[in-house]
Coordinates of C-alpha atoms and ligand atoms in Angstrom, one line a residue:
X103 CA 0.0 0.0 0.0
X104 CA 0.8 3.5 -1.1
X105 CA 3.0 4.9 2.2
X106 CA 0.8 8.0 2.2
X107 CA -2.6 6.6 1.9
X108 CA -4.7 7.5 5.4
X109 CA -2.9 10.8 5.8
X110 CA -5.1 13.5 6.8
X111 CA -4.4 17.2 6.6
X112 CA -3.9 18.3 10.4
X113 CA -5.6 21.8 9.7
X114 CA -8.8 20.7 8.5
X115 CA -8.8 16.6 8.7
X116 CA -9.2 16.0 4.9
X117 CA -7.3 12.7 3.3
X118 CA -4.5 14.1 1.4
X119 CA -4.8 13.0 -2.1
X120 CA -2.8 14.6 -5.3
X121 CA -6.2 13.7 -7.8
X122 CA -8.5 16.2 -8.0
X123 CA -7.1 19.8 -7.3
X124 CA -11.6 20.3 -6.6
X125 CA -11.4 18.0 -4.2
X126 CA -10.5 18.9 -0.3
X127 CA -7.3 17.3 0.7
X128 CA -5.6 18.2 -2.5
X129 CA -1.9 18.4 -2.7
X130 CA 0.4 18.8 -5.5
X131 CA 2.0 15.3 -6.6
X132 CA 5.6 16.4 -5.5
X133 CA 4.0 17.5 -2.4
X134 CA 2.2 14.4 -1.7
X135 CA 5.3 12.4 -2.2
X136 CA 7.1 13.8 0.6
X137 CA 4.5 14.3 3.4
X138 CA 4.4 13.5 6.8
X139 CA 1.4 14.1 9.4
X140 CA 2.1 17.7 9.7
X141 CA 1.5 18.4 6.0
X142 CA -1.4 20.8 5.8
X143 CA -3.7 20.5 2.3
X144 CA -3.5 23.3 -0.1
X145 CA -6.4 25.2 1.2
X146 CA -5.2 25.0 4.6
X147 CA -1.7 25.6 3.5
X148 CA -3.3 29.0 1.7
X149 CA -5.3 29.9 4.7
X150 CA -2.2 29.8 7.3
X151 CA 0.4 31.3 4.9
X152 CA -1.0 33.5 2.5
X153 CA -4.6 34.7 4.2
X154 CA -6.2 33.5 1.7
X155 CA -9.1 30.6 1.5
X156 CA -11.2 29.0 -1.2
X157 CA -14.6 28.5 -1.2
X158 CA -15.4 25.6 0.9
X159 CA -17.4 23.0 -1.7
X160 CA -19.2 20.3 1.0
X161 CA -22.9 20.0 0.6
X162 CA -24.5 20.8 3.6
X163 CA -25.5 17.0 3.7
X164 CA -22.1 15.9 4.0
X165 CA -21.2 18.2 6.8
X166 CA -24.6 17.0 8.8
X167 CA -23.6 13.4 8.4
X168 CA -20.6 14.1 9.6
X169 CA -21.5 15.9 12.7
X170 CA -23.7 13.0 13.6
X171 CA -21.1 11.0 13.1
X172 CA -18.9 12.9 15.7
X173 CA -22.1 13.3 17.8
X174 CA -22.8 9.6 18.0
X175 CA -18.8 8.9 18.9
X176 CA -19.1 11.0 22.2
X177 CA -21.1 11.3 25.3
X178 CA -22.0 15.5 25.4
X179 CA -22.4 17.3 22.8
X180 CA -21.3 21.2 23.0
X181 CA -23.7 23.5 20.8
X182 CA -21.5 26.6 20.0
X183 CA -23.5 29.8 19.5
X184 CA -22.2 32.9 18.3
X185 CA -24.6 35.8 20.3
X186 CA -23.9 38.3 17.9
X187 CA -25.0 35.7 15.5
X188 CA -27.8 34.3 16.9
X189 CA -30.5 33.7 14.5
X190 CA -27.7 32.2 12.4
X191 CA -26.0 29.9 14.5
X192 CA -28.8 28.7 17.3
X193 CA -30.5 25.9 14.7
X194 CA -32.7 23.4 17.0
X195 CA -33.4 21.7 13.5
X196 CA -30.4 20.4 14.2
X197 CA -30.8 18.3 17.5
X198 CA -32.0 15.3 16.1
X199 CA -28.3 14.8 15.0
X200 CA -27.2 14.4 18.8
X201 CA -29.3 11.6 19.4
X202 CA -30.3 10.9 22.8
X203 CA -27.4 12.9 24.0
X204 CA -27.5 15.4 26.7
X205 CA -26.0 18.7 24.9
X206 CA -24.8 21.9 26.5
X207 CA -25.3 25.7 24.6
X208 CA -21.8 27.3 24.8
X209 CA -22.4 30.9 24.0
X210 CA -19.1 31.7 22.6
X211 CA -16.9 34.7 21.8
X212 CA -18.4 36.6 25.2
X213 CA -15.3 39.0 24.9
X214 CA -17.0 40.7 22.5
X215 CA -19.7 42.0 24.1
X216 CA -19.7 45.8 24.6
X217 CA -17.6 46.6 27.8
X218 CA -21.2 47.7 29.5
X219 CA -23.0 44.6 28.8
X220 CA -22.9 41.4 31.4
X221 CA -22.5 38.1 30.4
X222 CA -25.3 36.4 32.7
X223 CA -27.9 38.9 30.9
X224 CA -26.8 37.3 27.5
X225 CA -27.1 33.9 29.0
X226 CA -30.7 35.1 30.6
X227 CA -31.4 36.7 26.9
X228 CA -30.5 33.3 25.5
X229 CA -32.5 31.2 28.2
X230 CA -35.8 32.8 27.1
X231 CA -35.1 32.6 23.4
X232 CA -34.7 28.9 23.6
X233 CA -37.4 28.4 26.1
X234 CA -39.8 25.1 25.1
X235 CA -37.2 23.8 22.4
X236 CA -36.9 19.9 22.9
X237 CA -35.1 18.1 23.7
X238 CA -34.1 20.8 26.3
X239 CA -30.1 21.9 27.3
X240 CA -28.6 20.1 29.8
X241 CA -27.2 23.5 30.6
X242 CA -26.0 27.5 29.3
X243 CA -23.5 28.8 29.8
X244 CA -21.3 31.5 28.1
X245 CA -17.5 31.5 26.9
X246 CA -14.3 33.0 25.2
X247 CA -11.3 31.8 23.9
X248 CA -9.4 34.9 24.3
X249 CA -9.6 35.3 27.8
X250 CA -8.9 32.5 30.6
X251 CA -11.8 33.5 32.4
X252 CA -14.2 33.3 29.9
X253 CA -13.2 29.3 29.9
X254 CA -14.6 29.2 34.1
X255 CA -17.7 28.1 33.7
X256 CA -16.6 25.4 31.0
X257 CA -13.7 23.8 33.0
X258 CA -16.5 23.8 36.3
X259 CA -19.4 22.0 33.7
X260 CA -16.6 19.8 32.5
X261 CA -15.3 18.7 36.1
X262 CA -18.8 18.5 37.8
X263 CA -20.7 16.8 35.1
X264 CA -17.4 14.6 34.6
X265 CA -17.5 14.8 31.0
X266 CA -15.1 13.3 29.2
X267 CA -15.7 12.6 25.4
X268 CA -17.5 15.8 24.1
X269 CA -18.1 16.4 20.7
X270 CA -18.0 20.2 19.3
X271 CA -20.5 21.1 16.9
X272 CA -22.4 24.3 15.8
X273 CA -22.3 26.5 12.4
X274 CA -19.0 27.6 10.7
X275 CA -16.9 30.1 12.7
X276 CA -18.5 30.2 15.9
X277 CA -15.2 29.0 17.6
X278 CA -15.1 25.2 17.5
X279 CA -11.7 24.7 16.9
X280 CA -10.7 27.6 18.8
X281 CA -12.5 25.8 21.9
X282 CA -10.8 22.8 21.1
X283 CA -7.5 24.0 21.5
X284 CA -7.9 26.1 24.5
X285 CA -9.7 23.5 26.5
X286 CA -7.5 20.4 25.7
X287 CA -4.2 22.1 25.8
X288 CA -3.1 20.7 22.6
X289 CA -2.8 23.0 19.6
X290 CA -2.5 22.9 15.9
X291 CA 1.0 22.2 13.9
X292 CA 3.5 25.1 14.7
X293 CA 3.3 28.0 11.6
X294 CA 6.2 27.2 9.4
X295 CA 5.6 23.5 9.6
X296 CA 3.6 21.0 6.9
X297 CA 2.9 21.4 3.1
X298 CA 6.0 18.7 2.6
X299 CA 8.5 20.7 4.7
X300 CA 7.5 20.1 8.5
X301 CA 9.2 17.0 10.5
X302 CA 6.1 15.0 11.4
X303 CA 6.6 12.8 14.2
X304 CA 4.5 9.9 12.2
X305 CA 1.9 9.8 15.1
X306 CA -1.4 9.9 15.4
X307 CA -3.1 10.0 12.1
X308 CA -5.2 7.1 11.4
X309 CA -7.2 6.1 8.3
X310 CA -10.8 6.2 9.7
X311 CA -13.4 6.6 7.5
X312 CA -14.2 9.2 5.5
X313 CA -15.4 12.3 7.8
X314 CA -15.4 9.9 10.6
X315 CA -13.3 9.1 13.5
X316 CA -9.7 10.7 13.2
X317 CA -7.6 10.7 15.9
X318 CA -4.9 13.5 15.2
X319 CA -2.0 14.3 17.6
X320 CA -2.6 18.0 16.3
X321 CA -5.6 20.5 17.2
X322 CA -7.3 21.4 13.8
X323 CA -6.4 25.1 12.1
X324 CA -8.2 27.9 13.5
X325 CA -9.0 30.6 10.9
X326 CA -11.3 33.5 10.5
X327 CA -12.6 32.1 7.0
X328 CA -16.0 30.3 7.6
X329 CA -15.8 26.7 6.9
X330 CA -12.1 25.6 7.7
X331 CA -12.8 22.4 9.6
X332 CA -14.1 20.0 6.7
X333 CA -13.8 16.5 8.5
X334 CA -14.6 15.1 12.1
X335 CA -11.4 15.3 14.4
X336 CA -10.9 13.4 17.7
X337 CA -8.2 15.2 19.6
X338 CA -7.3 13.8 23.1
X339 CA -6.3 16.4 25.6
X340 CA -3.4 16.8 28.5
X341 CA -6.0 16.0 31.3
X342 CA -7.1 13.0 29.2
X343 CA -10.3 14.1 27.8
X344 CA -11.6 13.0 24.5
X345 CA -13.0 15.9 22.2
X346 CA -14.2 15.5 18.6
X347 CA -14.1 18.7 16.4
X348 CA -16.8 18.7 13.8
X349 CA -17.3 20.6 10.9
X350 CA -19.4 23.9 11.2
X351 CA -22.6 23.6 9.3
X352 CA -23.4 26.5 6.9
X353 CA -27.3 26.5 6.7
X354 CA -27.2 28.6 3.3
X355 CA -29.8 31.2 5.3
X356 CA -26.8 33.9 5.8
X357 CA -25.5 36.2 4.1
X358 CA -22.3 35.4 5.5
X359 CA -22.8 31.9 3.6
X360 CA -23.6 33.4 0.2
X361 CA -20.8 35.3 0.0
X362 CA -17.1 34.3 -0.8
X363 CA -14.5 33.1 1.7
X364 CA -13.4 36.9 2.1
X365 CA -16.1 38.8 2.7
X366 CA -18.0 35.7 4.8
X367 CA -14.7 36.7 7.0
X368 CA -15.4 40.2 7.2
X369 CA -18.8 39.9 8.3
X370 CA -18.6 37.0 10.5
X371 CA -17.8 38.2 13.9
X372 CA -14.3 36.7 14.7
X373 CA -11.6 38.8 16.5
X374 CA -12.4 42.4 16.3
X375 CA -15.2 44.0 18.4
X376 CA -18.7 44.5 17.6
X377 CA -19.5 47.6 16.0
X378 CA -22.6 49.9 17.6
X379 CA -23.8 53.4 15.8
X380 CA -26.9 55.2 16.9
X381 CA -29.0 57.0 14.1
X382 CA -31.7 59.2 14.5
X383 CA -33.8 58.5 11.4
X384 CA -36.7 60.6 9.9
X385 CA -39.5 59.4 8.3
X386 CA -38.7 57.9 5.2
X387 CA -34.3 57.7 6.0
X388 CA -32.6 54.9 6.3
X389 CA -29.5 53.5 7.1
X390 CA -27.5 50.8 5.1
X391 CA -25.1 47.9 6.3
X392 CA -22.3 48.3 3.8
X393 CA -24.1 47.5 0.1
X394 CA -25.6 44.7 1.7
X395 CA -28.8 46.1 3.6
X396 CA -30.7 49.1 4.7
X397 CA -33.6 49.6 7.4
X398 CA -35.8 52.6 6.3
X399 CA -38.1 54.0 9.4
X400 CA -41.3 53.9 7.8
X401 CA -43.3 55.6 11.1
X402 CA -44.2 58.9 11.1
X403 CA -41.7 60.4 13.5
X404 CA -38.3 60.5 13.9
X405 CA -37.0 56.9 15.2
X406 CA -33.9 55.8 16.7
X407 CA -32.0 52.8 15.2
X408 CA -29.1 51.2 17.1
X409 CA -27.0 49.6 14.6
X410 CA -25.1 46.5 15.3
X411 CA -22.4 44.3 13.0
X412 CA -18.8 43.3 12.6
X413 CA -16.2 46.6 12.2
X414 CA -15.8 46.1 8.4
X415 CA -19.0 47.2 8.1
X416 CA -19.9 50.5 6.7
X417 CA -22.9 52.4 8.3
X418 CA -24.6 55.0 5.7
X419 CA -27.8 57.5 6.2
X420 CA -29.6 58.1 3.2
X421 CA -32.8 58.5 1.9
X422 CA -34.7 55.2 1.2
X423 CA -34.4 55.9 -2.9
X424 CA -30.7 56.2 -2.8
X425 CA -30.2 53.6 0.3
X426 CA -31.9 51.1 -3.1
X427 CA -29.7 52.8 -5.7
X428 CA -26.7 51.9 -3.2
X429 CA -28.1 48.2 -2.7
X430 CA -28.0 47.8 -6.5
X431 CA -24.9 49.1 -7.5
X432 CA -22.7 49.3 -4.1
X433 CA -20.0 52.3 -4.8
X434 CA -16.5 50.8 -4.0
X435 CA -16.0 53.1 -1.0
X436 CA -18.8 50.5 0.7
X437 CA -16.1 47.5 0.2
X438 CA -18.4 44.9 0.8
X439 CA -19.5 42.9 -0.8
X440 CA -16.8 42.4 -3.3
X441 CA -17.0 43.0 -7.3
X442 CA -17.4 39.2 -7.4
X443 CA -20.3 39.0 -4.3
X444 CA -22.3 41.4 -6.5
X445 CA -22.8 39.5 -9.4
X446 CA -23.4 36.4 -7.4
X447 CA -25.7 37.7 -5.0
X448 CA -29.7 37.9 -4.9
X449 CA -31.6 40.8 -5.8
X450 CA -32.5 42.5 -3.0
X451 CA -36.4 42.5 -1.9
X452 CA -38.2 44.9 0.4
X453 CA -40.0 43.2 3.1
X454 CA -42.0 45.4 6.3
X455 CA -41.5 44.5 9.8
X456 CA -43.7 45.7 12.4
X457 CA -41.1 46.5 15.5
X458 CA -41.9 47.4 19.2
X459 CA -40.1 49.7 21.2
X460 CA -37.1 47.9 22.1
X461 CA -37.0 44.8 20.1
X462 CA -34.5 44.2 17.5
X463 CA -34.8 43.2 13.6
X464 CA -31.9 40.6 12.9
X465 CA -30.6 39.5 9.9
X466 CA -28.4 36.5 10.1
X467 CA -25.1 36.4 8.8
X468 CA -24.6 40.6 9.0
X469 CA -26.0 42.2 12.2
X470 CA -29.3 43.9 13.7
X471 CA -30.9 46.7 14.4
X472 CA -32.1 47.8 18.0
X473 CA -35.0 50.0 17.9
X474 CA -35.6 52.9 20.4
X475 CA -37.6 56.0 20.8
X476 CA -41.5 54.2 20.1
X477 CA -42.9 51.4 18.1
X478 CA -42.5 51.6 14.2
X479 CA -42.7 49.9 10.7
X480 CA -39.1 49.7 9.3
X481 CA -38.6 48.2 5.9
X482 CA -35.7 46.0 5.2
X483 CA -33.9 45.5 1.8
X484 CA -31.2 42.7 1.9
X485 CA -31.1 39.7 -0.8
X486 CA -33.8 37.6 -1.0
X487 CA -33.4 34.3 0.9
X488 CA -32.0 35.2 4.0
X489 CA -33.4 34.7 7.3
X490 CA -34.6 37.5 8.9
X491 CA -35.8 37.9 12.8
X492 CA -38.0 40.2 14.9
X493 CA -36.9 39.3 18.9
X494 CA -36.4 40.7 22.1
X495 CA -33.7 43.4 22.5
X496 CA -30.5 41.4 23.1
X497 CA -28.8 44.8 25.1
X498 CA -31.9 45.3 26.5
X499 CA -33.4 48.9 26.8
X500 CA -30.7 51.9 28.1
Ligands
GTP808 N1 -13.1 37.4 19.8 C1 -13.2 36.1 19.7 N2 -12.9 35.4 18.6 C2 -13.0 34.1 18.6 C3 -13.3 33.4 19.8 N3 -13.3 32.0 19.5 C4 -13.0 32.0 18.2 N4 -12.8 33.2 17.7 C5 -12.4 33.5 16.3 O1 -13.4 33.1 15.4 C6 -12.9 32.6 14.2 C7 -13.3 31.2 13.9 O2 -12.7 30.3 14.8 P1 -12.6 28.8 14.6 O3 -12.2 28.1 15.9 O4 -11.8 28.4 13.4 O5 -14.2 28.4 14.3 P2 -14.8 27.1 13.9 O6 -16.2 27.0 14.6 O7 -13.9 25.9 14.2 O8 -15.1 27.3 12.3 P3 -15.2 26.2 11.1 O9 -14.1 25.2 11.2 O10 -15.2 27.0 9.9 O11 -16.6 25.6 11.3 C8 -11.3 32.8 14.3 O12 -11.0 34.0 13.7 C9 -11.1 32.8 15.8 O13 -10.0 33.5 16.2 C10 -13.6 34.1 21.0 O14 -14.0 33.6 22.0 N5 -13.5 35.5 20.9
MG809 MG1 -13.1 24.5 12.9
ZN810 ZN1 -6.6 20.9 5.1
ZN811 ZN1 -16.9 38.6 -1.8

């Protein structure tokens, strides 16, 4: 047998192959013929050295099999959440993938939050938002994997509930990976190493079936480019627990998922702090999210709109009529989306919302608005096909 048949790409747990340049796990032939278990696949290989990622090109199928797979192989399931993100990373459609095991919501990236927020009143916000869903949490409880704090609560769950295989699972970029590596101590393959010219030690790497089952001496890549983890991981930590990185699920209902691998980086919320601007809109203004989507304040007083998304995002008052204009031809000083994003994207659609006093309008995959000042109609434009969500103010009324 072929010496290098079985080896998997560390960063994202693909087979490394040399056939199909399409498929993931592609390596150039020369490449191939001198790897070791710390040779990363091109696209990983792209990703770490050069910033730059393809489009990820798994049906959405294949990633669910493959998180019930990893489910099935462990005893807790984690359910990342993003709380920026909410709409587009809390799916209870996908439950049935855990079986009948108990699974924990891990509201990640809690760093984030504005410096006047409090963690406990996201967790609180994100009690009552999942209220009635069954099979209910075993628990919530938030996290970050920038600050050891933020990782309290998860060590305490993790000792008290003596978990020991867990499997991580949630949409793309909510911090799987990242959680992996902070909580079992081992991390991915130093930068510098793989592609052919890293000196694996030979271990760890087995040839479990495809998108099944790996163990890897190595924590997966962590990147800010949605969909980086493409095959199920098991990595054992340094206190002997067993955790199973899965690949994050791209439902297809954000923008952040119809986009390319750039701008899906700019929009997610990985990194850099949210972004809040207050506008005080007239009747008939509105205010657009880079050329991706505008809220026009169709009441008949002046409104307040409390705008949140990621900092690459470009806030713009305008009237409605040139808030469309700017939707269908975005001038380049908007940056996103991309020349390429343009073409690709829906055509936007104007749908009505009726808003209280207080309660956000959320559009996954980009950000929300937070409305103050009285009740009102506001009109949203954005492509057509993504999800879109009246709720309860997440911050809360100030
Ligand atoms: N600020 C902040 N950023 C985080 C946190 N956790 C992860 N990130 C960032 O979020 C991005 C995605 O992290 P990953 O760990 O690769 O996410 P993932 O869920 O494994 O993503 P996929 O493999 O694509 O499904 C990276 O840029 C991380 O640095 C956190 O707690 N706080
Ligand atoms: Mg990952
Ligand atoms: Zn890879
Ligand atoms: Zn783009």
């Amino acid at each position: 047998m072929d010496k290098h048949a079985g080896l998997r790409c560390p960063g994202c747990g693909a087979q490394l192959h040399s056939d199909s340049s399409e498929e993931r796990g592609f390596v150039p032939a020369h490449v191939l013929g001198q790897s070791n278990s710390e040779t990363l696949c091109r696209r990983c290989f792209r990703i770490r050295h050069y910033g730059k990622a393809e489009p990820v090109r798994l049906t959405v199928q294949t990633v669910l099999d493959a998180v019930s797979k990893g489910a099935a192989s462990a005893r807790a399931v984690f359910f990342i959440v993003d709380p920026f993100d909410f709409e587009g990373t809390w799916h209870p459609e996908w439950l049935p993938l855990f079986g009948k095991r108990p699974y924990y919501i891990l509201i990640n990236k809690i760093d984030l939050l504005p410096s006047v927020s409090k963690s406990d009143e996201i967790a609180a916000w994100v009690r009552q938002r999942v209220k009635g869903t069954v099979p209910a949490p075993a628990g919530i409880i938030t996290c970050g994997t920038i600050r050891a704090r933020d990782l309290d609560a998860v060590k305490v769950l993790i000792r008290e509930e003596k978990l020991e295989r867990i499997a991580l699972v949630g949409a793309t970029n909510v911090g799987k990976s990242s959680l992996l590596q902070v909580l079992s101590g081992v991390t991915g393959t130093a930068p510098g190493q793989g592609y052919g010219y890293g000196h694996g030690k030979g271990a760890g790497h087995g040839q479990g079936a495809a998108g099944h089952g790996q163990n890897a001496s190595t924590a997966p890549l962590v990147s800010h480019f949605p969909g980086t983890t493409q095959y199920t991981v098991t990595v054992t930590g340094k206190d002997g627990i067993n955790w199973i990185d899965t690949p994050g699920i791209a439902p297809g209902d954000r923008l952040s998922d119809l986009v390319c691998p750039d701008c899906g980086a700019e929009l997610a919320f990985a990194g850099k702090k949210l972004q809040a601007r207050l506008y005080h809109l007239e009747p008939g203004q509105a205010v657009t999210f880079a050329g991706l989507a505008a809220f026009t304040n169709q009441a008949a007083e002046v409104r307040t709109l409390l705008c949140y998304a990621g900092r690459e995002v470009v806030f713009h008052r305008t009237s409605s009529d040139r808030a469309a204009t700017f939707l269908q031809n975005p001038p380049d000083w908007l940056a996103l989306p991309c020349a390429a994003c343009r073409t690709k994207l829906a055509a936007p659609i104007t749908q009505t919302y009726q808003i209280k006093d207080g309660e956000d309008l959320a559009v996954a995959g980009l950000g929300w608005v937070s409305l103050r000042g009285g009740d009102a109609s506001l009109a949203l434009t954005c492509p057509d096909g993504i999800l879109v969500r009246r709720r309860p103010g997440l911050f809360g009324r100030r």
